[in-house]
Tab-separated table of C-alpha atoms and ligand atoms in Angstrom:
chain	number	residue	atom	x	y	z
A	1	UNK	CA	0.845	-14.938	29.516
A	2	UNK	CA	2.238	-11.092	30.132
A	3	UNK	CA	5.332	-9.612	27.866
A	4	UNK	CA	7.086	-11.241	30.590
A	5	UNK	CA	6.669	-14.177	29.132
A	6	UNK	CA	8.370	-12.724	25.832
A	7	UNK	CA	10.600	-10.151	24.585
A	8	UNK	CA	9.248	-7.134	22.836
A	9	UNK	CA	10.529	-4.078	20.564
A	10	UNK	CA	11.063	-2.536	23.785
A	11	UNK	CA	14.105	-5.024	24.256
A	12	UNK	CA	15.348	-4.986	20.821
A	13	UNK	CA	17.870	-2.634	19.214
A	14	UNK	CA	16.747	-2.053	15.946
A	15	UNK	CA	18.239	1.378	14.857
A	16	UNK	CA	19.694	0.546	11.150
A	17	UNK	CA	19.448	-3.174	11.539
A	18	UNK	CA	17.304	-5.339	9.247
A	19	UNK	CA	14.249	-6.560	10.638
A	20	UNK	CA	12.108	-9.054	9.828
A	21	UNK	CA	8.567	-8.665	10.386
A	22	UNK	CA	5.905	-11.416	10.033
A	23	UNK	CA	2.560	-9.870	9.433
A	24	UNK	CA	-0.600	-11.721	8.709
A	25	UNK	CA	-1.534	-10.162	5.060
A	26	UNK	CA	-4.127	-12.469	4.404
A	27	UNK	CA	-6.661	-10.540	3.787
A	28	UNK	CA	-10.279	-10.774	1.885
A	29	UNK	CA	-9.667	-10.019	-1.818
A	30	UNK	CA	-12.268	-9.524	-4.874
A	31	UNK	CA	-10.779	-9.098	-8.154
A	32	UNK	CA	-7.783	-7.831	-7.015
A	33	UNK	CA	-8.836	-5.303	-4.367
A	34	UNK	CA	-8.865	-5.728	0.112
A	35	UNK	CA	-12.144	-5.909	0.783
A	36	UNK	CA	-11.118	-5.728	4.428
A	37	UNK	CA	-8.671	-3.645	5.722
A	38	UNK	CA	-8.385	-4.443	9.772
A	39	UNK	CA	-5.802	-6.727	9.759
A	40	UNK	CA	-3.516	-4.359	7.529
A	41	UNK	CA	-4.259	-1.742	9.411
A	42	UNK	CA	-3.580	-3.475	13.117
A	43	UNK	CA	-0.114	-4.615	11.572
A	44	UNK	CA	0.710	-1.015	10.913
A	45	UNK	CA	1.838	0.460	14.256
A	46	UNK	CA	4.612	-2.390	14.263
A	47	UNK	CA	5.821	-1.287	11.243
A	48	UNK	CA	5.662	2.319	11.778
A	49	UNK	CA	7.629	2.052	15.341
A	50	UNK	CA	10.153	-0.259	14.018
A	51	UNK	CA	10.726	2.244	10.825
A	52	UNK	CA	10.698	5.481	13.103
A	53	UNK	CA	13.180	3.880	15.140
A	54	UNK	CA	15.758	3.623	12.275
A	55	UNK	CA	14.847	-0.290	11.494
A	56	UNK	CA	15.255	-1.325	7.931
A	57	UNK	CA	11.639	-3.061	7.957
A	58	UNK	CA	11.408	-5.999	5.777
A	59	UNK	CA	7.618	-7.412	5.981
A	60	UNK	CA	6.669	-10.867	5.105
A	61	UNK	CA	3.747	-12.802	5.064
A	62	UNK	CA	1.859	-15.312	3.268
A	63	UNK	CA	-1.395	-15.108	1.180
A	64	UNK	CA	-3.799	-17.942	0.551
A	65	UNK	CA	-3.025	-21.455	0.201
A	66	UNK	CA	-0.603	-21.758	-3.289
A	67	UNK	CA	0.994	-24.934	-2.015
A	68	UNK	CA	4.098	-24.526	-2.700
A	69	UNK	CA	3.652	-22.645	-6.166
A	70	UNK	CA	3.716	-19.238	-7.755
A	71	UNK	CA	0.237	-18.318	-8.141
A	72	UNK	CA	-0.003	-14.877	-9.617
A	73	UNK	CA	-3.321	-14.442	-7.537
A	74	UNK	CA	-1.846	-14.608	-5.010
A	75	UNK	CA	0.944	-12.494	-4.971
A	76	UNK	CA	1.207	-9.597	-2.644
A	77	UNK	CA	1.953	-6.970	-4.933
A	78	UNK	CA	-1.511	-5.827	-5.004
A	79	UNK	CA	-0.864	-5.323	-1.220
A	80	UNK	CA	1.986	-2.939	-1.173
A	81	UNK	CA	-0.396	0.394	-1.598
A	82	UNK	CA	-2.442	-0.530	1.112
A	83	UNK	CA	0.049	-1.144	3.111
A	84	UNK	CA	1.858	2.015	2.394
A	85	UNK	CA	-1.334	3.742	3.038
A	86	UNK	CA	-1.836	2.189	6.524
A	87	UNK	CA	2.070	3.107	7.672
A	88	UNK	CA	1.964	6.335	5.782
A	89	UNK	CA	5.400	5.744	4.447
A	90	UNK	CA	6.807	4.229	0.916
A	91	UNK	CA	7.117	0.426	0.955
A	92	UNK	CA	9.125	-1.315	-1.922
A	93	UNK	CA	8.742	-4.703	-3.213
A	94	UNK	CA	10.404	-7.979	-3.963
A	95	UNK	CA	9.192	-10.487	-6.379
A	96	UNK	CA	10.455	-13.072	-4.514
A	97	UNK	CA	11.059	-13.962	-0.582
A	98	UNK	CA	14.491	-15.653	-1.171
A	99	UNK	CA	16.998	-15.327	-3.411
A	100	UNK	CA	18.784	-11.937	-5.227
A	101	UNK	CA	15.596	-10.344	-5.902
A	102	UNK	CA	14.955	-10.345	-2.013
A	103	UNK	CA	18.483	-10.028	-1.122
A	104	UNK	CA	19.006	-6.729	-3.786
A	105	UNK	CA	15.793	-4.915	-2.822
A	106	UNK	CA	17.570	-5.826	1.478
A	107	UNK	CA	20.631	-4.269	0.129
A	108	UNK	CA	18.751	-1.060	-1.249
A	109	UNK	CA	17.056	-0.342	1.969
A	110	UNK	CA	18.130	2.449	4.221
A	111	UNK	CA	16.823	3.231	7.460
A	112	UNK	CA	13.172	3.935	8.276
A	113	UNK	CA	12.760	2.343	5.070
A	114	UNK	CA	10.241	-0.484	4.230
A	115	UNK	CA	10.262	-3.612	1.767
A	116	UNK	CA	7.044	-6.522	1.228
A	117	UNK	CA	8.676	-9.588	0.135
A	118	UNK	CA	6.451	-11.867	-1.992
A	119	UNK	CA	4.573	-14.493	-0.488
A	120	UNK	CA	6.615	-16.759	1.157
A	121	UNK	CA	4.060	-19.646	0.349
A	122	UNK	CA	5.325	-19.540	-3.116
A	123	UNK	CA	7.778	-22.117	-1.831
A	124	UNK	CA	7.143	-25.315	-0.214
A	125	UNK	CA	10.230	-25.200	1.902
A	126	UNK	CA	7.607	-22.331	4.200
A	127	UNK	CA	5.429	-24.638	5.772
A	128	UNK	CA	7.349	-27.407	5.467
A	129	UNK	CA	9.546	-25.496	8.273
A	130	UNK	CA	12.368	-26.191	5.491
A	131	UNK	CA	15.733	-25.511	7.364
A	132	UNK	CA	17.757	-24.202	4.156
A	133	UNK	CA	14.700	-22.344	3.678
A	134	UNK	CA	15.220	-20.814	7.077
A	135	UNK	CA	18.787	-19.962	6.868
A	136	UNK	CA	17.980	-17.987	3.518
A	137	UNK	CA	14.983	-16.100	5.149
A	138	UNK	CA	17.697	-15.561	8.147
A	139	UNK	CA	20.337	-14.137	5.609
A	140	UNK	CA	18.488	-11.435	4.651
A	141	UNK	CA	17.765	-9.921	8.284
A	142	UNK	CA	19.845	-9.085	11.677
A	143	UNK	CA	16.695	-9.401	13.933
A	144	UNK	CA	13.044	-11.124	13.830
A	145	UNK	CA	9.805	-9.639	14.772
A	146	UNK	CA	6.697	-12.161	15.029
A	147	UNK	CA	3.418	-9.348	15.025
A	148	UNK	CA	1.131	-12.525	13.392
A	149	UNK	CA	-0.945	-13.876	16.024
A	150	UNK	CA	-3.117	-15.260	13.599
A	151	UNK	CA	-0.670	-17.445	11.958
A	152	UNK	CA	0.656	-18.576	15.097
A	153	UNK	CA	-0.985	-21.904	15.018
A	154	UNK	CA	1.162	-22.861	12.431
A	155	UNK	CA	4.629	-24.069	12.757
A	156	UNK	CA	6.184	-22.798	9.426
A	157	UNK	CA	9.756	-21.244	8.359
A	158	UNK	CA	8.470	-17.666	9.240
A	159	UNK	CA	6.519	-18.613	12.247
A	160	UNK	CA	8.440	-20.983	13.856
A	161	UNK	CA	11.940	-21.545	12.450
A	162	UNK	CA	12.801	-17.609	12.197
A	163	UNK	CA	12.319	-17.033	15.673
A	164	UNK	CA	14.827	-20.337	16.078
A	165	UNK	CA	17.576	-19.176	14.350
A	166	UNK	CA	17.488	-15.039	14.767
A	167	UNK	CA	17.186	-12.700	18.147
A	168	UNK	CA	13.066	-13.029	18.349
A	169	UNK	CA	10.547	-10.774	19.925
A	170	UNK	CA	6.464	-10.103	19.701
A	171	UNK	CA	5.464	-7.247	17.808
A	172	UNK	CA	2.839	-5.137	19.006
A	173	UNK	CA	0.065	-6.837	17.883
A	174	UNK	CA	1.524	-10.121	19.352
A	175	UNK	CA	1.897	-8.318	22.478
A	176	UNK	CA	-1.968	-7.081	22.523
A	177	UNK	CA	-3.408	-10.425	21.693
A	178	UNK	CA	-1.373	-12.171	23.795
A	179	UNK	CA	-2.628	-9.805	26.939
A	180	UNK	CA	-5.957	-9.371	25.708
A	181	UNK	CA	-6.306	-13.559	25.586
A	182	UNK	CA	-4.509	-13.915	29.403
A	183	UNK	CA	-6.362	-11.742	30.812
A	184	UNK	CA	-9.572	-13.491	29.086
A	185	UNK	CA	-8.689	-17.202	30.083
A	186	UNK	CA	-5.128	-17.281	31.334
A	187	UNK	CA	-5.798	-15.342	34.245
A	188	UNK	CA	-9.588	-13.830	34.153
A	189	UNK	CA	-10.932	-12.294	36.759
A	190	UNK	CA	-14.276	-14.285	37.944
A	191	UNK	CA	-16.603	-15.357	37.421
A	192	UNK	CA	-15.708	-15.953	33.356
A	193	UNK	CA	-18.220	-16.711	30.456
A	194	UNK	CA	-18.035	-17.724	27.430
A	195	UNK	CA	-20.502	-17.687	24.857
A	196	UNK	CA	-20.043	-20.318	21.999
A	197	UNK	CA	-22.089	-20.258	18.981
A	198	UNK	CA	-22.430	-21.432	15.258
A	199	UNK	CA	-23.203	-23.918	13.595
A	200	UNK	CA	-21.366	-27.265	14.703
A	201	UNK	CA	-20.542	-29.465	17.818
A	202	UNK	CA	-18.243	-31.597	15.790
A	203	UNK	CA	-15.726	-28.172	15.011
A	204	UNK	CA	-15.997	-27.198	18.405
A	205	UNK	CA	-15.345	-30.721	20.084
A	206	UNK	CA	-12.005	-29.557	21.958
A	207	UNK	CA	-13.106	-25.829	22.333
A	208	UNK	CA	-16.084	-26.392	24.713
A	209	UNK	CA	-14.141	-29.436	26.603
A	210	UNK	CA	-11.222	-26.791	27.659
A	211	UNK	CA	-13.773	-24.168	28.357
A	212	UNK	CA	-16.084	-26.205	30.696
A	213	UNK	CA	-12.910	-26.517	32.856
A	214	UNK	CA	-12.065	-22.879	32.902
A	215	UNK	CA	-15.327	-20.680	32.935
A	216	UNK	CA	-17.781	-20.437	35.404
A	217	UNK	CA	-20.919	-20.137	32.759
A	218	UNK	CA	-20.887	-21.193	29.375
A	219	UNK	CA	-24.139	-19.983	27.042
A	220	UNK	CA	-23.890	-22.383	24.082
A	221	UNK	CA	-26.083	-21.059	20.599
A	222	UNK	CA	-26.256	-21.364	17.002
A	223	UNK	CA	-26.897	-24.365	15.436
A	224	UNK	CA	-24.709	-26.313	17.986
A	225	UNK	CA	-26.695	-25.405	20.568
A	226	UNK	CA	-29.256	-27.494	18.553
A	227	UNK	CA	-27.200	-30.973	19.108
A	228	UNK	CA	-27.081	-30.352	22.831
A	229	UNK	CA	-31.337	-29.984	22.954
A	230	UNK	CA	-31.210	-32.941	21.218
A	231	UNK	CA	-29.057	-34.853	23.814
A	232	UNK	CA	-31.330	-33.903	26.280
A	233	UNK	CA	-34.454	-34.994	24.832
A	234	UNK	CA	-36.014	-31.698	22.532
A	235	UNK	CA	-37.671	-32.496	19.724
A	236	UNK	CA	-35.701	-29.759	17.232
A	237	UNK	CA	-37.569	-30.440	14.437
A	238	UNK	CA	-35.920	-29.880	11.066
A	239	UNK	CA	-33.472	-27.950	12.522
A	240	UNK	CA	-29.395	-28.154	11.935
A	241	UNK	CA	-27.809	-30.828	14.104
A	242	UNK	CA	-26.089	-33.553	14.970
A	243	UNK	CA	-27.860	-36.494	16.203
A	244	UNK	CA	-24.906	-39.033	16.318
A	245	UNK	CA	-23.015	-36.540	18.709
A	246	UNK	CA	-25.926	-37.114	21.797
A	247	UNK	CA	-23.599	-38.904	23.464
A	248	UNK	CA	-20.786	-36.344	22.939
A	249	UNK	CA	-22.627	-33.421	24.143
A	250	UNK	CA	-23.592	-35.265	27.165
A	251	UNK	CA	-20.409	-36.144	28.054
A	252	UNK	CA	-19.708	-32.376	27.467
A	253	UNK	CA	-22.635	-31.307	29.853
A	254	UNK	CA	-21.278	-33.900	32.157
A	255	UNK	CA	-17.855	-32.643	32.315
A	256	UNK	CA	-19.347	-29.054	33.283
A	257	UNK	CA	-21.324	-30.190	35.703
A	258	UNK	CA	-18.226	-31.764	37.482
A	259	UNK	CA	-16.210	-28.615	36.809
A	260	UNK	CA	-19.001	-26.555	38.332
A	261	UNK	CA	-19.264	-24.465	35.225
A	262	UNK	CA	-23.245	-24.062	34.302
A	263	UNK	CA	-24.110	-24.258	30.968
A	264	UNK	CA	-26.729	-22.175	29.483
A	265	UNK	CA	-28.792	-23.555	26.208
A	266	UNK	CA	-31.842	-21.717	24.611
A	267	UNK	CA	-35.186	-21.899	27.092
A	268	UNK	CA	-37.219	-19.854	23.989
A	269	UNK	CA	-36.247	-20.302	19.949
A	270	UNK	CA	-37.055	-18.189	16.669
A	271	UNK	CA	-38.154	-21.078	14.094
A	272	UNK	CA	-39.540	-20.870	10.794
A	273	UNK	CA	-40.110	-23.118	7.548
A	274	UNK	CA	-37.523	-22.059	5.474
A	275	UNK	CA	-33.623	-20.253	5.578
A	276	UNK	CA	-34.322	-17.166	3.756
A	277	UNK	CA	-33.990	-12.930	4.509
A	278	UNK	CA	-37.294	-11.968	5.826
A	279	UNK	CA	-39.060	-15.739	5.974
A	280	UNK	CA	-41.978	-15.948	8.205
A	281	UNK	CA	-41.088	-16.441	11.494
A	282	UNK	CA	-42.410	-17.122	14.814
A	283	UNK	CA	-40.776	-17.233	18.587
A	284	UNK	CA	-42.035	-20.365	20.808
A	285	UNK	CA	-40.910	-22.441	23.957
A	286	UNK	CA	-37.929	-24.252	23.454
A	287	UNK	CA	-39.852	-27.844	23.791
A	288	UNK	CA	-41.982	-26.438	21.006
A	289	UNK	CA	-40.195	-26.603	17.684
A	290	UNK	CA	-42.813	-27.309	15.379
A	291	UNK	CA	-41.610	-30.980	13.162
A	292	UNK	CA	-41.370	-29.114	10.192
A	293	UNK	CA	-39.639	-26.360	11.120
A	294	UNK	CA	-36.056	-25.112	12.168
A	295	UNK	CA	-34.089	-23.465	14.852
A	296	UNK	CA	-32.724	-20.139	13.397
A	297	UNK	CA	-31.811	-17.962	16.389
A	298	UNK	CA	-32.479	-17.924	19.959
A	299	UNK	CA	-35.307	-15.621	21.332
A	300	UNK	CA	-36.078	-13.090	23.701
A	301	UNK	CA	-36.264	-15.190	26.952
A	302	UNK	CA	-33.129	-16.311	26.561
A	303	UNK	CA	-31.384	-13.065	25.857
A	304	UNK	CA	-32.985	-12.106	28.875
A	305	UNK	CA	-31.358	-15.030	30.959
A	306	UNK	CA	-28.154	-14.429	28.927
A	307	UNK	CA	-28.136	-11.193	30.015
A	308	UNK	CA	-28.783	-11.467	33.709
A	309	UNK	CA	-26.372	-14.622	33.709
A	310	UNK	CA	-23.526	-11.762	31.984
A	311	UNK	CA	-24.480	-9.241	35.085
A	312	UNK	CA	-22.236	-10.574	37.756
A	313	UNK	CA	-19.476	-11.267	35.212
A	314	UNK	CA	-16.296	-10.007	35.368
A	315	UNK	CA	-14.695	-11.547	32.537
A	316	UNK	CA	-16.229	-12.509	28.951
A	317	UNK	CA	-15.211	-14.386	25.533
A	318	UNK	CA	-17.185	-14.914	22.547
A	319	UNK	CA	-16.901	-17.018	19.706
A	320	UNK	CA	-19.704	-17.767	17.230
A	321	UNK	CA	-22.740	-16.243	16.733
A	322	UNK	CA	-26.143	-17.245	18.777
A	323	UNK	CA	-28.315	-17.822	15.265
A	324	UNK	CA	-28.254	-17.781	11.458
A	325	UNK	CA	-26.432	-13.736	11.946
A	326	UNK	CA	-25.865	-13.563	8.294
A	327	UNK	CA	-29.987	-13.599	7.203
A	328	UNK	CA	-32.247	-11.433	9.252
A	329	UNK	CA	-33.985	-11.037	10.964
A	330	UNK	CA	-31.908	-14.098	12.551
A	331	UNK	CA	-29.131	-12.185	13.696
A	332	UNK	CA	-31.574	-10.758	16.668
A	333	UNK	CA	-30.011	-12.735	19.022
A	334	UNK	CA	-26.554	-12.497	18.427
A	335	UNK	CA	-26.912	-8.529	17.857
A	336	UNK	CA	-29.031	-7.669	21.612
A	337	UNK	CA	-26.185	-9.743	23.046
A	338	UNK	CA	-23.534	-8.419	21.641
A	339	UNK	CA	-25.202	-4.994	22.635
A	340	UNK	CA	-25.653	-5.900	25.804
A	341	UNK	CA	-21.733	-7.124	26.144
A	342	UNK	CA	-20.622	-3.676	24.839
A	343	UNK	CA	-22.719	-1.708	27.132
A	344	UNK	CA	-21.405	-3.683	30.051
A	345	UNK	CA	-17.788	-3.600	28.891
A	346	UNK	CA	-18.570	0.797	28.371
A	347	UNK	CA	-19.479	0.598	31.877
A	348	UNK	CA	-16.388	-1.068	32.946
A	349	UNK	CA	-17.812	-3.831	34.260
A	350	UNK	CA	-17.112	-6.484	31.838
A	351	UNK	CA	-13.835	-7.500	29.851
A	352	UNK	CA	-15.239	-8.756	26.977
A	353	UNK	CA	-12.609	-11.091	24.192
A	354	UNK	CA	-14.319	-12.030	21.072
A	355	UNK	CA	-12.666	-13.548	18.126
A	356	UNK	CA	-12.566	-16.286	14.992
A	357	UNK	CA	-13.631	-15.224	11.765
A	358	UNK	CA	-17.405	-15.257	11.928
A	359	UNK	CA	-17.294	-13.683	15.217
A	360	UNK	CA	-16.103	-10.536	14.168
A	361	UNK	CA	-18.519	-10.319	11.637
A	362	UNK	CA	-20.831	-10.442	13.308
A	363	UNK	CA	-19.547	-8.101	15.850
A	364	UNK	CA	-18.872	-5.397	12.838
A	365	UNK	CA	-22.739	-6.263	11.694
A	366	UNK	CA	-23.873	-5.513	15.043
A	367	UNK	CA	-21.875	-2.433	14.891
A	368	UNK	CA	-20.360	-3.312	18.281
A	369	UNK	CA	-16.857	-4.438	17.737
A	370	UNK	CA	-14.800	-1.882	18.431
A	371	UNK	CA	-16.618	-1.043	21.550
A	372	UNK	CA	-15.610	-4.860	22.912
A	373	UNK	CA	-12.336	-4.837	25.331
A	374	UNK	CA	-10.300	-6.535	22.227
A	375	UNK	CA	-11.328	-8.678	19.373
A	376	UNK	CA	-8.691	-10.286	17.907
A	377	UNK	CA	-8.073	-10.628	14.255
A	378	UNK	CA	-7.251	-14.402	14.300
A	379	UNK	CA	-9.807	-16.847	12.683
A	380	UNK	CA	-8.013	-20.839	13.319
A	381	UNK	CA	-5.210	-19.293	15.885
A	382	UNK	CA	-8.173	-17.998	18.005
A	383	UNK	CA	-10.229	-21.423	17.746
A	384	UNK	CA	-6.299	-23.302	18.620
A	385	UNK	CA	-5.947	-21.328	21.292
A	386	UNK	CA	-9.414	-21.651	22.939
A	387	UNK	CA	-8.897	-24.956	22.934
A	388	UNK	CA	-6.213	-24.574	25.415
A	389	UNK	CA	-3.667	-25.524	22.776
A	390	UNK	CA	0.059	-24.176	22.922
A	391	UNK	CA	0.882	-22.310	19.279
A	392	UNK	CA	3.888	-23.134	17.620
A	393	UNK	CA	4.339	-19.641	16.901
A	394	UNK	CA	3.893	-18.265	20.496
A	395	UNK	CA	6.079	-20.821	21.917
A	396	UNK	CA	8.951	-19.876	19.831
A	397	UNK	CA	8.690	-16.599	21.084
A	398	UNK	CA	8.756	-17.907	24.398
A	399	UNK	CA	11.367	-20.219	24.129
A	400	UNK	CA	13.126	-17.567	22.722
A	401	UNK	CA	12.556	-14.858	25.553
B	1	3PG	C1	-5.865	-17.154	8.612
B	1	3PG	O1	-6.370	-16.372	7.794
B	1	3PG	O2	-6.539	-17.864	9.370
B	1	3PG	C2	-4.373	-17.155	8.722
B	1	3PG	O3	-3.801	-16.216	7.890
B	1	3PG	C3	-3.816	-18.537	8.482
B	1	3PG	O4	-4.081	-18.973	7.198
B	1	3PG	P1	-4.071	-20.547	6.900
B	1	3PG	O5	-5.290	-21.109	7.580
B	1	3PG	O6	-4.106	-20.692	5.415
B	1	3PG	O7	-2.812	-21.111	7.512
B	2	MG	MG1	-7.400	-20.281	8.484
């Protein structure tokens, strides 16, 4: 999909209109403070452009999962000076999304000038896709900007219905995942690999049946990777997996096989007794998991094959890590790769996608993510969409177009 697919800003005349802008502010919080700032900060050019071009930019978003009620944890006051750091301008509040408090703070707004409205999952009606609920959001805007990838999975009044009801285009973030993801599996250059990881088959089910039909390799880790061994006979000791799901990861391996895609397990594992920072380790053939041991990571042979499987590449995507990333030293694997896939990518030989919420940090542990051609900031919308799934939110943008 290209921004032909979609209107932009580009095509949108903004100067002294109202705008409404759907940003994805859920962010990490602890006690009250953003422990993680990216997806703040990659809404912020949106908001920036739309308010230097004379827009009166009205942000909304949700926050958590209130169902429906007001939750004062989970209000997005505490959100405002963040935000207003990231656009470098003033943003006002509303203490509510609908309703005069929204409509008065609208009213006050001039040009260039921002306003948060309070999370619009304070009310039912949002992802109920409510249609009064709609025509109130509607009221209080001329225009509608969708820059939330990450929400785009779900089909909810500021998601969906908005881009319904008022003149629609993709912000620029939209726009960058959007590209970043067709160039990645809507229209890769070949040969494309993907490299799925973590720690169950069973999540993945849908994921690795698209992919087998798309990519040309597909190196499977984590503790999935486990399930598949399994299916094909390896003894995997006390490792994670999932023994009812043989037959499912056969059929999997079947379905690539007919696809031509190759699929690339473990050939060498890191095992030890016990899931803990520093436990003793070892690094043995992949046939050899001792009974009372686990799978934690994969080891140095099969980066090695990993990485001379990635050397023709021309196109990669990554979600999940190879091993247990978040206890070392089982994050080995996942880290060389990830090394390896930014090196490649520096030497423009490699377009490298990575996203879903463990993904990235892992990426940011490995100290490689910015130095991948795009990792997105969507955890469930990246999953949806790897699964070859059309998203509600995307759609209406399209439909829109
Ligand atoms: C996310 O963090 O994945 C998005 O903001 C969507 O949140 P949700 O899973 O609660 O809809
Ligand atoms: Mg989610």
């Amino acid at each position: 999909m290209t921004s032909s697919s979609f209107k932009t800003i580009d095509s949108m005349d903004v100067a002294g209109r109202r705008v409404l802008v759907r940003v994805d502010l859920n962010v990490p919080m602890k006690a009250g403070k953003v422990t993680d700032v990216t997806r703040i900060e990659r809404a912020a050019p949106t908001l920036s452009e739309l308010s230097a071009k004379g827009a009166k930019v009205i942000v909304l978003s949700h926050f958590g999962r209130p169902n429906g009620r007001h939750v004062p944890e989970m209000s997005l006051k505490p959100l405002v000076e963040p935000l207003a750091k990231a656009v470098g301008k003033k943003v006002a509040f509303a203490e509510d999304c609908i309703g005069p408090p929204a409509e008065n703070a609208v009213r006050a707004l001039k040009p260039g000038e921002l306003l948060l409205l309070e999370n619009l999952r304070f009310h039912k009606e949002e992802e109920k896709n409510d249609g009064a609920f709609v025509d109130r959001l509607s009221a209080l805007g001329d225009v509608y900007v969708n820059d939330a990838f990450s929400t785009a999975h779900r089909a909810h009044a500021s998601t969906e219905g908005l881009a319904n009801r008022l003149p629609a285009a993709a912000g620029r973030l939209m726009q960058a995942e959007l590209e970043a993801l067709h160039k990645a599996l809507g229209a890769p250059k070949r040969p494309v690999c993907a490299v799925v990881g973590g720690a169950k088959v069973s999540t993945k089910l849908d994921l690795l049946g698209n992919l087998v039909g798309k990519v040309d390799k597909l190196i499977i880790g984590g503790g999935m990777a486990n399930t598949f061994l399994q299916a094909e006979g390896i003894d995997v000791g006390r490792s994670l997996s999932e023994k009812d799901l043989g037959a499912t990861a056969r059929g999997i391996l079947a379905k690539a096989k007919a696809a031509k895609c190759r699929v690339l397990l473990p050939i060498d594992i890191v095992v030890a007794a016990e899931f803990k920072a520093g436990a003793s380790s070892s690094i043995v053939d992949v046939k050899l998991c001792p009974a009372d041991q686990m799978i934690l990571d994969v080891g140095p042979k099969s980066i090695a094959l990993f990485r001379s499987e990635l050397d023709d590449c021309a196109t990669l995507v990554w979600n999940g890590p190879l091993g247990a990333f978040e206890i070392e030293p089982f994050d080995a694997g996942t880290v060389a790769l990830a090394k390896t896939v930014a090196e490649l990518t520096a030497a423009g030989r490699l377009l490298s996608v990575a996203g879903g919420g463990d993904t990235v940090a892992a990426l940011e542990a490995a100290g490689v993510a910015g130095r991948f051609s795009y990792v997105s900031t969507a955890g469930g919308a990246f999953l949806e969409w790897m699964e070859g799934r059309t998203l509600p939110g995307v759609a209406a943008l399209i439909r829109a177009a």
